[in-house]
Tab-separated table of N, CA and C in Angstrom:
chain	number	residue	atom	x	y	z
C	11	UNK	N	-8.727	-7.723	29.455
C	11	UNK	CA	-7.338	-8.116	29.252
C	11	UNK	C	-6.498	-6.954	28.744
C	12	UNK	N	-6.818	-6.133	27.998
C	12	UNK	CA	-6.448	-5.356	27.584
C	12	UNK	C	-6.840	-4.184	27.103
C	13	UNK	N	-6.612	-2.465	27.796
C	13	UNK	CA	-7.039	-1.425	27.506
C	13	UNK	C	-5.992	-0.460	26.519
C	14	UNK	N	-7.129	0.336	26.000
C	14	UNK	CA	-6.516	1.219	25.448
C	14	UNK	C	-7.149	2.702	25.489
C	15	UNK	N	-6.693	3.317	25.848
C	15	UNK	CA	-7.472	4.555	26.757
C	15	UNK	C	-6.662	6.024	26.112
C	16	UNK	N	-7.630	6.750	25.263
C	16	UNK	CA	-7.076	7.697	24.475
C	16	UNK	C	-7.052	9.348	25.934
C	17	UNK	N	-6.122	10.085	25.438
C	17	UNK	CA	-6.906	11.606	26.236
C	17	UNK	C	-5.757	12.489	25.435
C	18	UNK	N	-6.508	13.745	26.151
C	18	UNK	CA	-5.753	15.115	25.773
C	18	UNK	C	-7.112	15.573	24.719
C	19	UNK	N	-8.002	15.047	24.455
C	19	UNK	CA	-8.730	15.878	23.605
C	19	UNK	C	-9.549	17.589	24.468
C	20	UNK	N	-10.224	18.303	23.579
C	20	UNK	CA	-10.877	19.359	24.271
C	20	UNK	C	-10.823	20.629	23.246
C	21	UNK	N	-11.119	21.682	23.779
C	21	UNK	CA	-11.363	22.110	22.841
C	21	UNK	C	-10.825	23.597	22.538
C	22	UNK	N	-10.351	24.111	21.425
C	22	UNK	CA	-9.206	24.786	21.161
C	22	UNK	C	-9.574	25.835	20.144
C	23	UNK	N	-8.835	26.768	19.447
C	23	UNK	CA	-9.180	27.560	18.770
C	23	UNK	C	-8.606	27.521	17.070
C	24	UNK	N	-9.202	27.870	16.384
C	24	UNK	CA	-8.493	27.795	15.379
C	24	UNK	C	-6.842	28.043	15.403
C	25	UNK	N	-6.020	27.598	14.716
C	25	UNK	CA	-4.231	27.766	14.828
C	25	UNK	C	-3.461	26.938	16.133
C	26	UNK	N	-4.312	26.818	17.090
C	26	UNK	CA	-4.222	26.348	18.381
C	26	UNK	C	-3.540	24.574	17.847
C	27	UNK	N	-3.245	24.329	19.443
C	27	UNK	CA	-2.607	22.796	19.536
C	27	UNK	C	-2.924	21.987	20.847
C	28	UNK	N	-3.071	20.990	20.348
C	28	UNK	CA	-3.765	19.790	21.177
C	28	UNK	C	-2.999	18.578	21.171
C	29	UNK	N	-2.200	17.968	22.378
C	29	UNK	CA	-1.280	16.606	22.090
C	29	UNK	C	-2.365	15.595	22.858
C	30	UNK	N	-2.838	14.303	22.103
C	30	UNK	CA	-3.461	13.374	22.151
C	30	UNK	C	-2.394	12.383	22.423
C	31	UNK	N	-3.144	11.618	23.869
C	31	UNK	CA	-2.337	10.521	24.214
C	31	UNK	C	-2.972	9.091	24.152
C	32	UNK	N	-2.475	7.905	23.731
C	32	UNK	CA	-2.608	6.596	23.961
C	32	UNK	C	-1.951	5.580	24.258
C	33	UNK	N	-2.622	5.224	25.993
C	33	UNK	CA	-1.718	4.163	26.496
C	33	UNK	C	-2.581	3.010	26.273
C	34	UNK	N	-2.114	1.939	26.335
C	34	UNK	CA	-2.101	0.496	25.803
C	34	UNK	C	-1.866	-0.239	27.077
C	35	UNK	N	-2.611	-1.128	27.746
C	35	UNK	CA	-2.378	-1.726	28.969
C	35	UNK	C	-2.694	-3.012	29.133
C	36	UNK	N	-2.162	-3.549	30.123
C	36	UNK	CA	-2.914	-5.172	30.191
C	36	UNK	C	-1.986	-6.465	29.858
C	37	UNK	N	-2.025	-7.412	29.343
C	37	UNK	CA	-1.200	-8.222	29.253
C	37	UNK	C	-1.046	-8.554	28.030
C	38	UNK	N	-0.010	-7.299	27.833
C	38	UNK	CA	0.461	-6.820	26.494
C	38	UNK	C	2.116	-7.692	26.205
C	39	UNK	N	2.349	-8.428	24.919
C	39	UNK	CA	3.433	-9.214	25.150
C	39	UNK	C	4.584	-7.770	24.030
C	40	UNK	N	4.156	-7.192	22.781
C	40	UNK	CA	4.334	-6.622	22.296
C	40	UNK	C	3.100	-5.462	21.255
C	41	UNK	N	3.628	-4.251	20.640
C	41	UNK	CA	3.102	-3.536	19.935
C	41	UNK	C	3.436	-3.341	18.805
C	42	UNK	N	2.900	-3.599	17.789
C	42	UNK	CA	2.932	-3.564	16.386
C	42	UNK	C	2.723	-2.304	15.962
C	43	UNK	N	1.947	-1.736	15.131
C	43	UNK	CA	1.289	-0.220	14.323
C	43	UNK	C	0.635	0.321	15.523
C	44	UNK	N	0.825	1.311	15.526
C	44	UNK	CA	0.119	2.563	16.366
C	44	UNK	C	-0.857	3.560	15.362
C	45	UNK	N	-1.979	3.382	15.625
C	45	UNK	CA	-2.538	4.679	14.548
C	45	UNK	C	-3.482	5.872	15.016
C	46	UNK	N	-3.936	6.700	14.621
C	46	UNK	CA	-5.101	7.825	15.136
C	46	UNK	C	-5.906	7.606	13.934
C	47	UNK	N	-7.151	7.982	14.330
C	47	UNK	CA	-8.053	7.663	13.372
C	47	UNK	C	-9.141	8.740	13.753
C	48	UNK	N	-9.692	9.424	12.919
C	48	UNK	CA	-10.846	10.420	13.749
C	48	UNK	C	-12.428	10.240	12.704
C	49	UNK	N	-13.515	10.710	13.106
C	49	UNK	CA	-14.477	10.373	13.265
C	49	UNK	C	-15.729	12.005	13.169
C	50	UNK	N	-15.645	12.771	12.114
C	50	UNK	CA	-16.730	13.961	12.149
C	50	UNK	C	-18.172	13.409	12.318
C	51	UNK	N	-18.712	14.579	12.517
C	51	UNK	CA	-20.530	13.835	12.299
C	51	UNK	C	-20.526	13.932	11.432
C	52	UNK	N	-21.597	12.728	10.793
C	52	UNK	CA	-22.452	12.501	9.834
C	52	UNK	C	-21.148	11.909	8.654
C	53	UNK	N	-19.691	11.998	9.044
C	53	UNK	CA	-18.903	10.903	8.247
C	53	UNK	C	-18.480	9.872	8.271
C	54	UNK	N	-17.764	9.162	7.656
C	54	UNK	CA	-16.922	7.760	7.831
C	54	UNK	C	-15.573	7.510	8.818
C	55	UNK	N	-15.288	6.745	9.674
C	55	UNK	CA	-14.114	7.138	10.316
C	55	UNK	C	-12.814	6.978	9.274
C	56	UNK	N	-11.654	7.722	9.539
C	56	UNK	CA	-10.931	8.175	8.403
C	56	UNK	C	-9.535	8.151	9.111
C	57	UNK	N	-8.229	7.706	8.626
C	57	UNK	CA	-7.112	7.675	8.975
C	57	UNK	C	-6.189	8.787	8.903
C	58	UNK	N	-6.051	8.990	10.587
C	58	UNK	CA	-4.754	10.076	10.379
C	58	UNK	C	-3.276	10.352	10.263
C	59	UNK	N	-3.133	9.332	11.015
C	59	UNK	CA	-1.487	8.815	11.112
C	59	UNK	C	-1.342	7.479	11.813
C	60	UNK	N	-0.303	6.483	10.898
C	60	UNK	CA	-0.039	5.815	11.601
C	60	UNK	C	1.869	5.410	11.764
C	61	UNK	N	2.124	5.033	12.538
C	61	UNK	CA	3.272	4.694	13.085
C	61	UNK	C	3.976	3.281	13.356
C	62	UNK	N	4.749	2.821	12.694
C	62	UNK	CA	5.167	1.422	13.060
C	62	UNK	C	5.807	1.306	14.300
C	63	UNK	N	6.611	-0.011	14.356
C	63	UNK	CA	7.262	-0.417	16.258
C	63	UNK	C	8.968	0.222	15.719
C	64	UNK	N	9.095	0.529	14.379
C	64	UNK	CA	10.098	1.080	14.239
C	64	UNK	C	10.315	2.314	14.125
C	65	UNK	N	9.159	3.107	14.189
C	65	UNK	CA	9.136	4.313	13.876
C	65	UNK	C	8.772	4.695	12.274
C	66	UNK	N	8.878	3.938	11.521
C	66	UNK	CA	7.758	4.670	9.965
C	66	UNK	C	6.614	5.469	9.827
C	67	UNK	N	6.466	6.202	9.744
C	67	UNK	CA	5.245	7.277	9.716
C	67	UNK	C	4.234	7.524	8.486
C	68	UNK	N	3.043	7.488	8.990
C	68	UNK	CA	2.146	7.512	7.649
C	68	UNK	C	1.332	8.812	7.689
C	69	UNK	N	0.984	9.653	7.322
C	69	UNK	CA	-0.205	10.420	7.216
C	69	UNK	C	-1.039	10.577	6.336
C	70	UNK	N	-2.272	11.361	6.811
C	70	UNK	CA	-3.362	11.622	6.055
C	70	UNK	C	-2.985	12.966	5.208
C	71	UNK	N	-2.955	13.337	4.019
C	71	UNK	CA	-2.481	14.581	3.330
C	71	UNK	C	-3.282	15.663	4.554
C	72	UNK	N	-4.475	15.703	5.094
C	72	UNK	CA	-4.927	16.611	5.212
C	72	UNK	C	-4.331	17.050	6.411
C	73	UNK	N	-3.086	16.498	7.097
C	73	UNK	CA	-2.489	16.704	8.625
C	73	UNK	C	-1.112	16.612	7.904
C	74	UNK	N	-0.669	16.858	7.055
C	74	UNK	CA	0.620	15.986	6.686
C	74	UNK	C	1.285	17.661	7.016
C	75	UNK	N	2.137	17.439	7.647
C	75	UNK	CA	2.939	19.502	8.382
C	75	UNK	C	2.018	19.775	9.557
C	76	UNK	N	1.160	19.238	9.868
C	76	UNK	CA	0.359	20.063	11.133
C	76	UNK	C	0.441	19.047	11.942
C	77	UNK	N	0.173	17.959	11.739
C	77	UNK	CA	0.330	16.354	12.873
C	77	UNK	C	1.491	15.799	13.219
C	78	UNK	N	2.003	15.311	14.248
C	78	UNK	CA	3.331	14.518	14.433
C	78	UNK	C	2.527	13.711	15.355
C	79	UNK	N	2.925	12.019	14.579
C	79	UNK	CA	2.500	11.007	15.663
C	79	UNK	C	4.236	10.244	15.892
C	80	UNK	N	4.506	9.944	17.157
C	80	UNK	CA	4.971	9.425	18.122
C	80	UNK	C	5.040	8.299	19.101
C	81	UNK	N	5.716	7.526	19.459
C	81	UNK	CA	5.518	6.527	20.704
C	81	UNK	C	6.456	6.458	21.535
C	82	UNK	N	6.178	5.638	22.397
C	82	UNK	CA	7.032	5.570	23.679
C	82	UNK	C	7.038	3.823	23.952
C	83	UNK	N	7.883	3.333	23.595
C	83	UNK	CA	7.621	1.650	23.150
C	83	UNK	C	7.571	1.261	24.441
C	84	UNK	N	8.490	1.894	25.725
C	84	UNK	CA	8.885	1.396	26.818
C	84	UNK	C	7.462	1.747	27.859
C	85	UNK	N	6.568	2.514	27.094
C	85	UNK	CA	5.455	2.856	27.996
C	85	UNK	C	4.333	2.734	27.483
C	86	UNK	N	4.406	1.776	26.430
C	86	UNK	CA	3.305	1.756	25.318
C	86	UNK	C	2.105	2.129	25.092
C	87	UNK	N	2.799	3.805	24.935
C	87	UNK	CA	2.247	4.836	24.625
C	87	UNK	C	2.012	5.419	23.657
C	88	UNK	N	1.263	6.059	22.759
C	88	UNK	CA	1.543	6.449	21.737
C	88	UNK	C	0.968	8.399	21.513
C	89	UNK	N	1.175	9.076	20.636
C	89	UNK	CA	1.191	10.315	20.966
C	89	UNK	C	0.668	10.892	19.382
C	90	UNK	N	-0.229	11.876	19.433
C	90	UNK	CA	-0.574	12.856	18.362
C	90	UNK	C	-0.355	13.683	18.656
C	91	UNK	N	0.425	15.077	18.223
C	91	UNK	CA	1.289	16.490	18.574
C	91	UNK	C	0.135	16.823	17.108
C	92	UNK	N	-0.816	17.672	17.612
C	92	UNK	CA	-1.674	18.463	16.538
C	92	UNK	C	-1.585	19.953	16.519
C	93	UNK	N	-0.947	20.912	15.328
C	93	UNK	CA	-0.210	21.679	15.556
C	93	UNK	C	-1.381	22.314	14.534
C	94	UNK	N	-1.493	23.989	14.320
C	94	UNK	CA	-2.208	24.843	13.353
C	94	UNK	C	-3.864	24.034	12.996
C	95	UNK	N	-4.552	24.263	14.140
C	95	UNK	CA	-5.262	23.116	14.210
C	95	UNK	C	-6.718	24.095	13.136
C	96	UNK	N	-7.492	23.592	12.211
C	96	UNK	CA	-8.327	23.959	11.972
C	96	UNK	C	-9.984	23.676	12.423
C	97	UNK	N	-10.836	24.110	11.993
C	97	UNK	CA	-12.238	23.819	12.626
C	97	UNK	C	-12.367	22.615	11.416
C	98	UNK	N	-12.000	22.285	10.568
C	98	UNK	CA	-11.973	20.827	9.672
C	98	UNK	C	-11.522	19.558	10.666
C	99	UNK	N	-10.596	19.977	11.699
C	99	UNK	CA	-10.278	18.965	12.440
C	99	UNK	C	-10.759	18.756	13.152
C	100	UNK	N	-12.237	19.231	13.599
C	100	UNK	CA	-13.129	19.038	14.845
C	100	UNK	C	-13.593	17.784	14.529
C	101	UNK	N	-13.285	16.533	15.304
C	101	UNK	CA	-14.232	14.999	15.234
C	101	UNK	C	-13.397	14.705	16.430
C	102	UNK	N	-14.205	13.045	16.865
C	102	UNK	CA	-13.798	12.264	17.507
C	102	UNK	C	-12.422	11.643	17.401
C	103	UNK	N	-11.240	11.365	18.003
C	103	UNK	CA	-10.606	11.135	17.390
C	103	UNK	C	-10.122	9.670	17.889
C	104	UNK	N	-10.199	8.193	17.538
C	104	UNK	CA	-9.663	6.855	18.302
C	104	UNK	C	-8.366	6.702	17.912
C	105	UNK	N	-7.334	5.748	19.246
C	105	UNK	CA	-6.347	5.277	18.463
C	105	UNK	C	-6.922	3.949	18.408
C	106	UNK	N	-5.624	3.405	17.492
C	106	UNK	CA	-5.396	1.698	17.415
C	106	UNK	C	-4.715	1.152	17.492
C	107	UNK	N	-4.283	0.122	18.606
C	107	UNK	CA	-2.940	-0.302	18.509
C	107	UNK	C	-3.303	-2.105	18.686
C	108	UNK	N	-2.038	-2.383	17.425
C	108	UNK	CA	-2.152	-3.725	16.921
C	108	UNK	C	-1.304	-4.380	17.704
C	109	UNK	N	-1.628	-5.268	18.466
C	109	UNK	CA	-0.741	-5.789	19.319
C	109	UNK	C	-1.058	-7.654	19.399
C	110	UNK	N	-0.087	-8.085	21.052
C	110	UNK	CA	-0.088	-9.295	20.721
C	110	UNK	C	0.161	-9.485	22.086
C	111	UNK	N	-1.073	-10.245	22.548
C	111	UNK	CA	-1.155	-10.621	24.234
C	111	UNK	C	0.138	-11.641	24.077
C	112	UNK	N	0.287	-11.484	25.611
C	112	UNK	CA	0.999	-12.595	26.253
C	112	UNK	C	0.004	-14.133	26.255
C	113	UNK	N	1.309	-15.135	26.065
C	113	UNK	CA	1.064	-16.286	25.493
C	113	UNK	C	-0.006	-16.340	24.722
C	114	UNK	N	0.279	-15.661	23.724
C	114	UNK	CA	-1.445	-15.312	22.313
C	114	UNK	C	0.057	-15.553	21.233
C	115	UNK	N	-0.584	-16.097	20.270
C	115	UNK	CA	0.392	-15.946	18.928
C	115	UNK	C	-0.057	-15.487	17.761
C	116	UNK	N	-1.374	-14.551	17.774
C	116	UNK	CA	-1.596	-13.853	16.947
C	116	UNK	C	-1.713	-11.906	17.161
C	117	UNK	N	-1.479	-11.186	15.940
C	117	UNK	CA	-1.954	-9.836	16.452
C	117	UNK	C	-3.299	-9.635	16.035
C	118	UNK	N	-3.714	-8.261	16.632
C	118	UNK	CA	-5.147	-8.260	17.341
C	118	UNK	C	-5.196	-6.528	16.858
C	119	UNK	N	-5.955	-5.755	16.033
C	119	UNK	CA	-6.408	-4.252	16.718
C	119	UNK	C	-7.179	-4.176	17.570
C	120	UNK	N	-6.502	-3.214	18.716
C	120	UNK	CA	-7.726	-2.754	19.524
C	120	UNK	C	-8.191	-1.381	19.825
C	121	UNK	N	-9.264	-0.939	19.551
C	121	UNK	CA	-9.462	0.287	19.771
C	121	UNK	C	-9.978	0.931	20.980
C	122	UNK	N	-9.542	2.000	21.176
C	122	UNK	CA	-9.685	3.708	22.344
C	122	UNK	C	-11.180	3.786	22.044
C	123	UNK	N	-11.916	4.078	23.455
C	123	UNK	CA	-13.206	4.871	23.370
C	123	UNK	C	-13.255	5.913	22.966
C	124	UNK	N	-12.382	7.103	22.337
C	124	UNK	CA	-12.323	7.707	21.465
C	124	UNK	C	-12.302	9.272	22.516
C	125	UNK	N	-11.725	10.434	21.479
C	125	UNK	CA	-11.290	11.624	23.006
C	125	UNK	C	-12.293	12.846	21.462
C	126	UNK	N	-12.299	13.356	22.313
C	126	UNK	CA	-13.356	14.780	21.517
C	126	UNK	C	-12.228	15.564	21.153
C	127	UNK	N	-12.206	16.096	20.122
C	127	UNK	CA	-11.436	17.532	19.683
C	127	UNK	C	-12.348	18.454	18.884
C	128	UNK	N	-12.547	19.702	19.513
C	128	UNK	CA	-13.316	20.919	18.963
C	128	UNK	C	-12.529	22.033	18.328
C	129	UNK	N	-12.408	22.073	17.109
C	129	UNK	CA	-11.793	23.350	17.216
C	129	UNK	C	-12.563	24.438	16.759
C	130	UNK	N	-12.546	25.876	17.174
C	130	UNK	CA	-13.480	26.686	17.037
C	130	UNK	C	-13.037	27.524	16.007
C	131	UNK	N	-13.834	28.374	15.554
C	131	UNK	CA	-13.154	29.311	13.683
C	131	UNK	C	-13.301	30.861	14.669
């Protein structure tokens, strides 16, 4: 019923930049919070930014000047602009977007199979 399909990950150099995309598909009635969330080995998955349907912005201190998250409501899309990228930022990275099927009257997270980001030192 409904996908959510992350990309743009790969792999980059230290200082380097990587824009991560997530579209949201299916029989989608509206979109609530948009978030990125990433995932190192051997850690906990951990929050990077999230974004309301109005545009409010949240970050993680450790991206807060280097990350810009974004959407596109009309293409319900959502966007990570990862800027001065370090080898700390090398993990998996999922989005999540909280949404609300058609004829459904509740919201729902659903998560991205998740996109790789490497960055090298």
């Amino acid at each position: 019923q409904v996908q959510v399909v992350e990309s743009g990950g790969g792999l980059v150099q230290a200082g380097g930049s990587l824009r991560l995309s997530c579209a949201a598909s299916g029989s989608i009635f509206s979109i609530d919070a948009m978030g990125w969330y990433r995932q190192a080995p051997g850690k906990q998955r951990e929050l990077v930014a999230t974004i309301t349907s109005g545009g409010s912005t949240n970050y993680a201190d450790s991206v807060k000047g280097r990350f810009t998250i974004s959407r596109d409501n009309a293409k319900n899309t959502g966007y990570l602009q990862m800027n001065s990228l370090k080898p700390e930022d090398t993990a998996v990275y999922y989005c999540n977007a909280v949404l609300r099927l058609k004829y459904a009257g509740s919201w729902t997270g659903y998560w991205g199979q998740g996109t790789q980001v490497t960055v090298s030192s």
